[in-house]
Amino acid sequence: MTHQNTPEECVKRILKGDIESYSEIVDNFQNIIYSIGMRFFKNENDSNDFTQEVFIRAYNNLSAYKGFGKFKYWLIKLAYNYAKDKIKNNKPINQSIEYDIVDKIDGPLEQHINKEIRLLLLSEIDKLPEKYKICLDFYFFIGLTYKQIEDITKIPVNAVKSHVVRAKKILRSKLQGTIAEDYNEM
């Protein structure tokens, strides 16, 4: 049985000169960073570029990670702040974002229904105010706690909770009477 290195262990090894360990960091977090890129830039090319840029920035700034808290949150915060800075300087193309909502049922009819639910849900999420979208994304799609979202976004924890609750309420209202009305993941 092989030992899976924690990101924090990888960082220590990288800082001691084992730069090949950085590939473990990239492998473990590229999907999360790409998802953040998709939320901000809404297209694959910009999100791929963003993901590469974040990992280059993270590598160049690894010595700034002092080991306080999990590396994952340091990296997400770096990505979030970098995305916000890029948005200030460039206006992204407005396209729909695709999240993977896992199909839990195997039949073709059920998969078609699930796809329709996903499209409706994503369409309505894209219509939410940005402050609601980012809190919802971090909470449901990336799995951060309210406190971690506060640390990254600087939105007070009670406001984060409120944004998530309001976003869910808006989504329930908008999805009422649609095929996605009974979607219970949120």
PDB file of N, CA, C and O in Angstrom, residues 77-116:
ATOM      1  N   LYS A  77      -7.605  30.399  -2.494  1.00  0.00           N
ATOM      2  CA  LYS A  77      -7.614  31.844  -2.252  1.00  0.00           C
ATOM      3  C   LYS A  77      -6.750  32.564  -3.282  1.00  0.00           C
ATOM      4  O   LYS A  77      -7.147  33.599  -3.817  1.00  0.00           O
ATOM      5  N   LEU A  78      -5.580  32.010  -3.571  1.00  0.00           N
ATOM      6  CA  LEU A  78      -4.714  32.595  -4.589  1.00  0.00           C
ATOM      7  C   LEU A  78      -5.454  32.633  -5.939  1.00  0.00           C
ATOM      8  O   LEU A  78      -5.461  33.651  -6.622  1.00  0.00           O
ATOM      9  N   ALA A  79      -6.105  31.541  -6.301  1.00  0.00           N
ATOM     10  CA  ALA A  79      -6.838  31.463  -7.574  1.00  0.00           C
ATOM     11  C   ALA A  79      -8.001  32.452  -7.606  1.00  0.00           C
ATOM     12  O   ALA A  79      -8.199  33.165  -8.603  1.00  0.00           O
ATOM     13  N   TYR A  80      -8.746  32.517  -6.533  1.00  0.00           N
ATOM     14  CA  TYR A  80      -9.895  33.425  -6.462  1.00  0.00           C
ATOM     15  C   TYR A  80      -9.454  34.880  -6.616  1.00  0.00           C
ATOM     16  O   TYR A  80     -10.016  35.636  -7.411  1.00  0.00           O
ATOM     17  N   ASN A  81      -8.432  35.265  -5.875  1.00  0.00           N
ATOM     18  CA  ASN A  81      -7.948  36.644  -5.953  1.00  0.00           C
ATOM     19  C   ASN A  81      -7.363  36.963  -7.327  1.00  0.00           C
ATOM     20  O   ASN A  81      -7.563  38.056  -7.861  1.00  0.00           O
ATOM     21  N   TYR A  82      -6.668  36.004  -7.910  1.00  0.00           N
ATOM     22  CA  TYR A  82      -6.110  36.205  -9.243  1.00  0.00           C
ATOM     23  C   TYR A  82      -7.236  36.354 -10.273  1.00  0.00           C
ATOM     24  O   TYR A  82      -7.174  37.215 -11.152  1.00  0.00           O
ATOM     25  N   ALA A  83      -8.264  35.545 -10.160  1.00  0.00           N
ATOM     26  CA  ALA A  83      -9.408  35.641 -11.081  1.00  0.00           C
ATOM     27  C   ALA A  83     -10.096  36.994 -10.947  1.00  0.00           C
ATOM     28  O   ALA A  83     -10.439  37.623 -11.955  1.00  0.00           O
ATOM     29  N   LYS A  84     -10.288  37.450  -9.724  1.00  0.00           N
ATOM     30  CA  LYS A  84     -10.912  38.767  -9.519  1.00  0.00           C
ATOM     31  C   LYS A  84     -10.073  39.866 -10.148  1.00  0.00           C
ATOM     32  O   LYS A  84     -10.610  40.778 -10.781  1.00  0.00           O
ATOM     33  N   ASP A  85      -8.758  39.790  -9.994  1.00  0.00           N
ATOM     34  CA  ASP A  85      -7.868  40.788 -10.597  1.00  0.00           C
ATOM     35  C   ASP A  85      -7.945  40.749 -12.119  1.00  0.00           C
ATOM     36  O   ASP A  85      -7.972  41.791 -12.767  1.00  0.00           O
ATOM     37  N   LYS A  86      -7.972  39.550 -12.689  1.00  0.00           N
ATOM     38  CA  LYS A  86      -8.065  39.429 -14.145  1.00  0.00           C
ATOM     39  C   LYS A  86      -9.385  39.982 -14.665  1.00  0.00           C
ATOM     40  O   LYS A  86      -9.421  40.614 -15.716  1.00  0.00           O
ATOM     41  N   ILE A  87     -10.460  39.748 -13.929  1.00  0.00           N
ATOM     42  CA  ILE A  87     -11.778  40.247 -14.341  1.00  0.00           C
ATOM     43  C   ILE A  87     -11.784  41.774 -14.348  1.00  0.00           C
ATOM     44  O   ILE A  87     -12.368  42.399 -15.236  1.00  0.00           O
ATOM     45  N   LYS A  88     -11.129  42.395 -13.367  1.00  0.00           N
ATOM     46  CA  LYS A  88     -11.066  43.852 -13.321  1.00  0.00           C
ATOM     47  C   LYS A  88     -10.403  44.422 -14.573  1.00  0.00           C
ATOM     48  O   LYS A  88     -10.788  45.471 -15.058  1.00  0.00           O
ATOM     49  N   ASN A  89      -9.398  43.698 -15.075  1.00  0.00           N
ATOM     50  CA  ASN A  89      -8.630  44.179 -16.218  1.00  0.00           C
ATOM     51  C   ASN A  89      -9.187  43.746 -17.564  1.00  0.00           C
ATOM     52  O   ASN A  89      -8.929  44.386 -18.566  1.00  0.00           O
ATOM     53  N   ASN A  90      -9.934  42.662 -17.605  1.00  0.00           N
ATOM     54  CA  ASN A  90     -10.511  42.138 -18.846  1.00  0.00           C
ATOM     55  C   ASN A  90     -11.965  41.789 -18.622  1.00  0.00           C
ATOM     56  O   ASN A  90     -12.305  41.236 -17.590  1.00  0.00           O
ATOM     57  N   LYS A  91     -12.795  42.063 -19.595  1.00  0.00           N
ATOM     58  CA  LYS A  91     -14.187  41.636 -19.515  1.00  0.00           C
ATOM     59  C   LYS A  91     -14.301  40.284 -20.206  1.00  0.00           C
ATOM     60  O   LYS A  91     -14.041  40.169 -21.392  1.00  0.00           O
ATOM     61  N   PRO A  92     -14.691  39.219 -19.459  1.00  0.00           N
ATOM     62  CA  PRO A  92     -14.765  37.892 -20.063  1.00  0.00           C
ATOM     63  C   PRO A  92     -15.972  37.742 -20.994  1.00  0.00           C
ATOM     64  O   PRO A  92     -16.938  38.485 -20.894  1.00  0.00           O
ATOM     65  N   ILE A  93     -15.878  36.768 -21.882  1.00  0.00           N
ATOM     66  CA  ILE A  93     -16.999  36.424 -22.743  1.00  0.00           C
ATOM     67  C   ILE A  93     -18.051  35.751 -21.883  1.00  0.00           C
ATOM     68  O   ILE A  93     -17.740  34.884 -21.070  1.00  0.00           O
ATOM     69  N   ASN A  94     -19.310  36.121 -22.038  1.00  0.00           N
ATOM     70  CA  ASN A  94     -20.378  35.563 -21.214  1.00  0.00           C
ATOM     71  C   ASN A  94     -20.969  34.332 -21.888  1.00  0.00           C
ATOM     72  O   ASN A  94     -21.747  34.437 -22.807  1.00  0.00           O
ATOM     73  N   GLN A  95     -20.540  33.174 -21.432  1.00  0.00           N
ATOM     74  CA  GLN A  95     -21.080  31.911 -21.912  1.00  0.00           C
ATOM     75  C   GLN A  95     -21.531  31.112 -20.704  1.00  0.00           C
ATOM     76  O   GLN A  95     -21.145  31.393 -19.585  1.00  0.00           O
ATOM     77  N   SER A  96     -22.331  30.095 -20.953  1.00  0.00           N
ATOM     78  CA  SER A  96     -22.800  29.247 -19.860  1.00  0.00           C
ATOM     79  C   SER A  96     -21.661  28.394 -19.333  1.00  0.00           C
ATOM     80  O   SER A  96     -20.788  27.976 -20.069  1.00  0.00           O
ATOM     81  N   ILE A  97     -21.708  28.118 -18.053  1.00  0.00           N
ATOM     82  CA  ILE A  97     -20.719  27.262 -17.417  1.00  0.00           C
ATOM     83  C   ILE A  97     -21.273  25.852 -17.318  1.00  0.00           C
ATOM     84  O   ILE A  97     -22.463  25.676 -17.165  1.00  0.00           O
ATOM     85  N   GLU A  98     -20.413  24.868 -17.422  1.00  0.00           N
ATOM     86  CA  GLU A  98     -20.810  23.474 -17.296  1.00  0.00           C
ATOM     87  C   GLU A  98     -20.182  22.897 -16.034  1.00  0.00           C
ATOM     88  O   GLU A  98     -18.973  22.881 -15.897  1.00  0.00           O
ATOM     89  N   TYR A  99     -21.001  22.436 -15.121  1.00  0.00           N
ATOM     90  CA  TYR A  99     -20.520  21.693 -13.964  1.00  0.00           C
ATOM     91  C   TYR A  99     -20.880  20.249 -14.178  1.00  0.00           C
ATOM     92  O   TYR A  99     -21.874  19.936 -14.824  1.00  0.00           O
ATOM     93  N   ASP A 100     -20.101  19.351 -13.641  1.00  0.00           N
ATOM     94  CA  ASP A 100     -20.452  17.949 -13.701  1.00  0.00           C
ATOM     95  C   ASP A 100     -21.336  17.625 -12.520  1.00  0.00           C
ATOM     96  O   ASP A 100     -20.892  17.624 -11.381  1.00  0.00           O
ATOM     97  N   ILE A 101     -22.588  17.377 -12.817  1.00  0.00           N
ATOM     98  CA  ILE A 101     -23.520  16.873 -11.820  1.00  0.00           C
ATOM     99  C   ILE A 101     -23.661  15.406 -12.172  1.00  0.00           C
ATOM    100  O   ILE A 101     -24.142  15.054 -13.237  1.00  0.00           O
ATOM    101  N   VAL A 102     -23.200  14.551 -11.301  1.00  0.00           N
ATOM    102  CA  VAL A 102     -23.067  13.142 -11.617  1.00  0.00           C
ATOM    103  C   VAL A 102     -24.417  12.510 -11.912  1.00  0.00           C
ATOM    104  O   VAL A 102     -25.378  12.689 -11.164  1.00  0.00           O
ATOM    105  N   ASP A 103     -24.474  11.780 -13.016  1.00  0.00           N
ATOM    106  CA  ASP A 103     -25.665  11.010 -13.352  1.00  0.00           C
ATOM    107  C   ASP A 103     -25.692   9.782 -12.451  1.00  0.00           C
ATOM    108  O   ASP A 103     -24.792   8.965 -12.483  1.00  0.00           O
ATOM    109  N   LYS A 104     -26.757   9.663 -11.654  1.00  0.00           N
ATOM    110  CA  LYS A 104     -26.840   8.565 -10.699  1.00  0.00           C
ATOM    111  C   LYS A 104     -27.669   7.416 -11.248  1.00  0.00           C
ATOM    112  O   LYS A 104     -27.739   6.369 -10.648  1.00  0.00           O
ATOM    113  N   ILE A 105     -28.340   7.630 -12.382  1.00  0.00           N
ATOM    114  CA  ILE A 105     -29.204   6.623 -12.965  1.00  0.00           C
ATOM    115  C   ILE A 105     -28.645   6.286 -14.341  1.00  0.00           C
ATOM    116  O   ILE A 105     -28.281   7.163 -15.106  1.00  0.00           O
ATOM    117  N   ASP A 106     -28.606   4.989 -14.686  1.00  0.00           N
ATOM    118  CA  ASP A 106     -27.910   4.570 -15.884  1.00  0.00           C
ATOM    119  C   ASP A 106     -28.714   4.594 -17.177  1.00  0.00           C
ATOM    120  O   ASP A 106     -28.139   4.676 -18.244  1.00  0.00           O
ATOM    121  N   GLY A 107     -30.018   4.473 -17.137  1.00  0.00           N
ATOM    122  CA  GLY A 107     -30.806   4.355 -18.353  1.00  0.00           C
ATOM    123  C   GLY A 107     -30.765   5.606 -19.216  1.00  0.00           C
ATOM    124  O   GLY A 107     -30.578   6.710 -18.721  1.00  0.00           O
ATOM    125  N   PRO A 108     -30.944   5.452 -20.549  1.00  0.00           N
ATOM    126  CA  PRO A 108     -30.887   6.600 -21.459  1.00  0.00           C
ATOM    127  C   PRO A 108     -31.956   7.656 -21.157  1.00  0.00           C
ATOM    128  O   PRO A 108     -31.669   8.857 -21.231  1.00  0.00           O
ATOM    129  N   LEU A 109     -33.154   7.235 -20.816  1.00  0.00           N
ATOM    130  CA  LEU A 109     -34.206   8.198 -20.493  1.00  0.00           C
ATOM    131  C   LEU A 109     -33.835   8.992 -19.240  1.00  0.00           C
ATOM    132  O   LEU A 109     -33.940  10.221 -19.217  1.00  0.00           O
ATOM    133  N   GLU A 110     -33.356   8.292 -18.226  1.00  0.00           N
ATOM    134  CA  GLU A 110     -32.968   8.951 -16.980  1.00  0.00           C
ATOM    135  C   GLU A 110     -31.785   9.894 -17.201  1.00  0.00           C
ATOM    136  O   GLU A 110     -31.729  10.980 -16.637  1.00  0.00           O
ATOM    137  N   GLN A 111     -30.840   9.486 -18.059  1.00  0.00           N
ATOM    138  CA  GLN A 111     -29.702  10.354 -18.350  1.00  0.00           C
ATOM    139  C   GLN A 111     -30.150  11.607 -19.099  1.00  0.00           C
ATOM    140  O   GLN A 111     -29.649  12.695 -18.838  1.00  0.00           O
ATOM    141  N   HIS A 112     -31.097  11.456 -20.003  1.00  0.00           N
ATOM    142  CA  HIS A 112     -31.636  12.609 -20.729  1.00  0.00           C
ATOM    143  C   HIS A 112     -32.336  13.569 -19.755  1.00  0.00           C
ATOM    144  O   HIS A 112     -32.130  14.790 -19.821  1.00  0.00           O
ATOM    145  N   ILE A 113     -33.126  13.008 -18.870  1.00  0.00           N
ATOM    146  CA  ILE A 113     -33.828  13.834 -17.878  1.00  0.00           C
ATOM    147  C   ILE A 113     -32.808  14.546 -16.988  1.00  0.00           C
ATOM    148  O   ILE A 113     -32.931  15.740 -16.718  1.00  0.00           O
ATOM    149  N   ASN A 114     -31.778  13.808 -16.564  1.00  0.00           N
ATOM    150  CA  ASN A 114     -30.742  14.405 -15.713  1.00  0.00           C
ATOM    151  C   ASN A 114     -30.023  15.534 -16.445  1.00  0.00           C
ATOM    152  O   ASN A 114     -29.701  16.566 -15.861  1.00  0.00           O
ATOM    153  N   LYS A 115     -29.772  15.351 -17.744  1.00  0.00           N
ATOM    154  CA  LYS A 115     -29.120  16.395 -18.537  1.00  0.00           C
ATOM    155  C   LYS A 115     -30.008  17.638 -18.598  1.00  0.00           C
ATOM    156  O   LYS A 115     -29.526  18.768 -18.458  1.00  0.00           O
ATOM    157  N   GLU A 116     -31.298  17.456 -18.793  1.00  0.00           N
ATOM    158  CA  GLU A 116     -32.233  18.583 -18.835  1.00  0.00           C
ATOM    159  C   GLU A 116     -32.261  19.311 -17.491  1.00  0.00           C
ATOM    160  O   GLU A 116     -32.286  20.537 -17.444  1.00  0.00           O
TER     161      GLU A 116
END
